[in-house]
Amino acid sequence: MGTLKTEPARARLDLLAPPVAAAVERWPDEAPVDVDEVLVAPIDAELADTAAFCAAYEVGLEESANCVVVAGKRGGETRYAACIVLATTRADVNGVVRKLLDVRKASFAPMAEAVELTGMEYGGITPIGLPEEWPILVDARVIATPHVIIGSGVRHSKIALPGPALGALPGARVVEDLAKPAA
């Protein structure tokens, strides 16, 4: 996990966005990953974007996961999903994601909309604590990664947890080839 100084997230709820902190507080005892394996580390908010973060904290892109909010419309209804992919890949938004959402066209949700709906900061959105009705689509490569670093809901910290934990979140669905290698 590079040079990150991690500690259990439930001991540092102040480093998490409110919906993320609430999700950590109600982490189920029967979850396949113990809540104490969900770690958080403070970072410089100016270094929250993936490339800058990985360089500054010596974290490999293959250990860094991104959470992107995707939206599509069907019959006048907007459908949202969170896609979790490794930083070495890009979500196949208009292929796999569009089909899974059952919409004609899918795209990244506008920044203001994503922030308002999640209660999280742009650039820090994480699948932990998202609206319950949203599917969480997790690329199979993410859960095959022993530990990943992902947003914490705010730009001034990151969460570190076992990759398989992301596939076990409520509403999560592991999808083969959800992402394509980054160009």
PDB file of N, CA and C in Angstrom, residues 19 117-120 127 129-136 170:
ATOM      1  N   PRO A  19     -21.960   9.518   4.289  1.00  0.00           N
ATOM      2  CA  PRO A  19     -22.591   8.240   3.940  1.00  0.00           C
ATOM      3  C   PRO A  19     -21.618   7.056   4.037  1.00  0.00           C
ATOM      4  N   LEU A 117     -26.196  13.241  -5.538  1.00  0.00           N
ATOM      5  CA  LEU A 117     -26.861  11.968  -5.281  1.00  0.00           C
ATOM      6  C   LEU A 117     -26.101  11.071  -4.311  1.00  0.00           C
ATOM      7  N   THR A 118     -24.789  11.196  -4.276  1.00  0.00           N
ATOM      8  CA  THR A 118     -23.984  10.323  -3.411  1.00  0.00           C
ATOM      9  C   THR A 118     -23.669  10.943  -2.054  1.00  0.00           C
ATOM     10  N   GLY A 119     -23.681  12.272  -1.963  1.00  0.00           N
ATOM     11  CA  GLY A 119     -23.262  12.937  -0.735  1.00  0.00           C
ATOM     12  C   GLY A 119     -21.754  12.875  -0.547  1.00  0.00           C
ATOM     13  N   MET A 120     -21.043  12.661  -1.656  1.00  0.00           N
ATOM     14  CA  MET A 120     -19.585  12.533  -1.618  1.00  0.00           C
ATOM     15  C   MET A 120     -18.941  13.590  -2.508  1.00  0.00           C
ATOM     16  N   PRO A 127     -17.733   3.115  -3.616  1.00  0.00           N
ATOM     17  CA  PRO A 127     -18.947   2.294  -3.597  1.00  0.00           C
ATOM     18  C   PRO A 127     -19.520   2.065  -2.205  1.00  0.00           C
ATOM     19  N   GLY A 129     -21.363   3.062   0.848  1.00  0.00           N
ATOM     20  CA  GLY A 129     -22.266   4.132   1.251  1.00  0.00           C
ATOM     21  C   GLY A 129     -23.056   4.763   0.113  1.00  0.00           C
ATOM     22  N   LEU A 130     -23.048   4.133  -1.049  1.00  0.00           N
ATOM     23  CA  LEU A 130     -23.843   4.660  -2.172  1.00  0.00           C
ATOM     24  C   LEU A 130     -25.336   4.405  -1.929  1.00  0.00           C
ATOM     25  N   PRO A 131     -26.204   5.106  -2.690  1.00  0.00           N
ATOM     26  CA  PRO A 131     -27.637   4.830  -2.570  1.00  0.00           C
ATOM     27  C   PRO A 131     -27.910   3.330  -2.772  1.00  0.00           C
ATOM     28  N   GLU A 132     -28.716   2.761  -1.887  1.00  0.00           N
ATOM     29  CA  GLU A 132     -28.959   1.314  -1.880  1.00  0.00           C
ATOM     30  C   GLU A 132     -29.543   0.772  -3.178  1.00  0.00           C
ATOM     31  N   GLU A 133     -30.294   1.591  -3.905  1.00  0.00           N
ATOM     32  CA  GLU A 133     -30.940   1.098  -5.128  1.00  0.00           C
ATOM     33  C   GLU A 133     -29.980   1.021  -6.324  1.00  0.00           C
ATOM     34  N   TRP A 134     -28.797   1.574  -6.186  1.00  0.00           N
ATOM     35  CA  TRP A 134     -27.840   1.544  -7.284  1.00  0.00           C
ATOM     36  C   TRP A 134     -27.110   0.208  -7.334  1.00  0.00           C
ATOM     37  N   PRO A 135     -27.040  -0.382  -8.521  1.00  0.00           N
ATOM     38  CA  PRO A 135     -26.169  -1.544  -8.636  1.00  0.00           C
ATOM     39  C   PRO A 135     -24.703  -1.100  -8.578  1.00  0.00           C
ATOM     40  N   ILE A 136     -23.882  -1.938  -7.968  1.00  0.00           N
ATOM     41  CA  ILE A 136     -22.443  -1.699  -7.936  1.00  0.00           C
ATOM     42  C   ILE A 136     -21.821  -2.769  -8.813  1.00  0.00           C
ATOM     43  N   PRO A 170     -23.206  -4.780  -0.417  1.00  0.00           N
ATOM     44  CA  PRO A 170     -24.626  -4.904  -0.770  1.00  0.00           C
ATOM     45  C   PRO A 170     -24.872  -4.297  -2.157  1.00  0.00           C
TER      46      PRO A 170
END
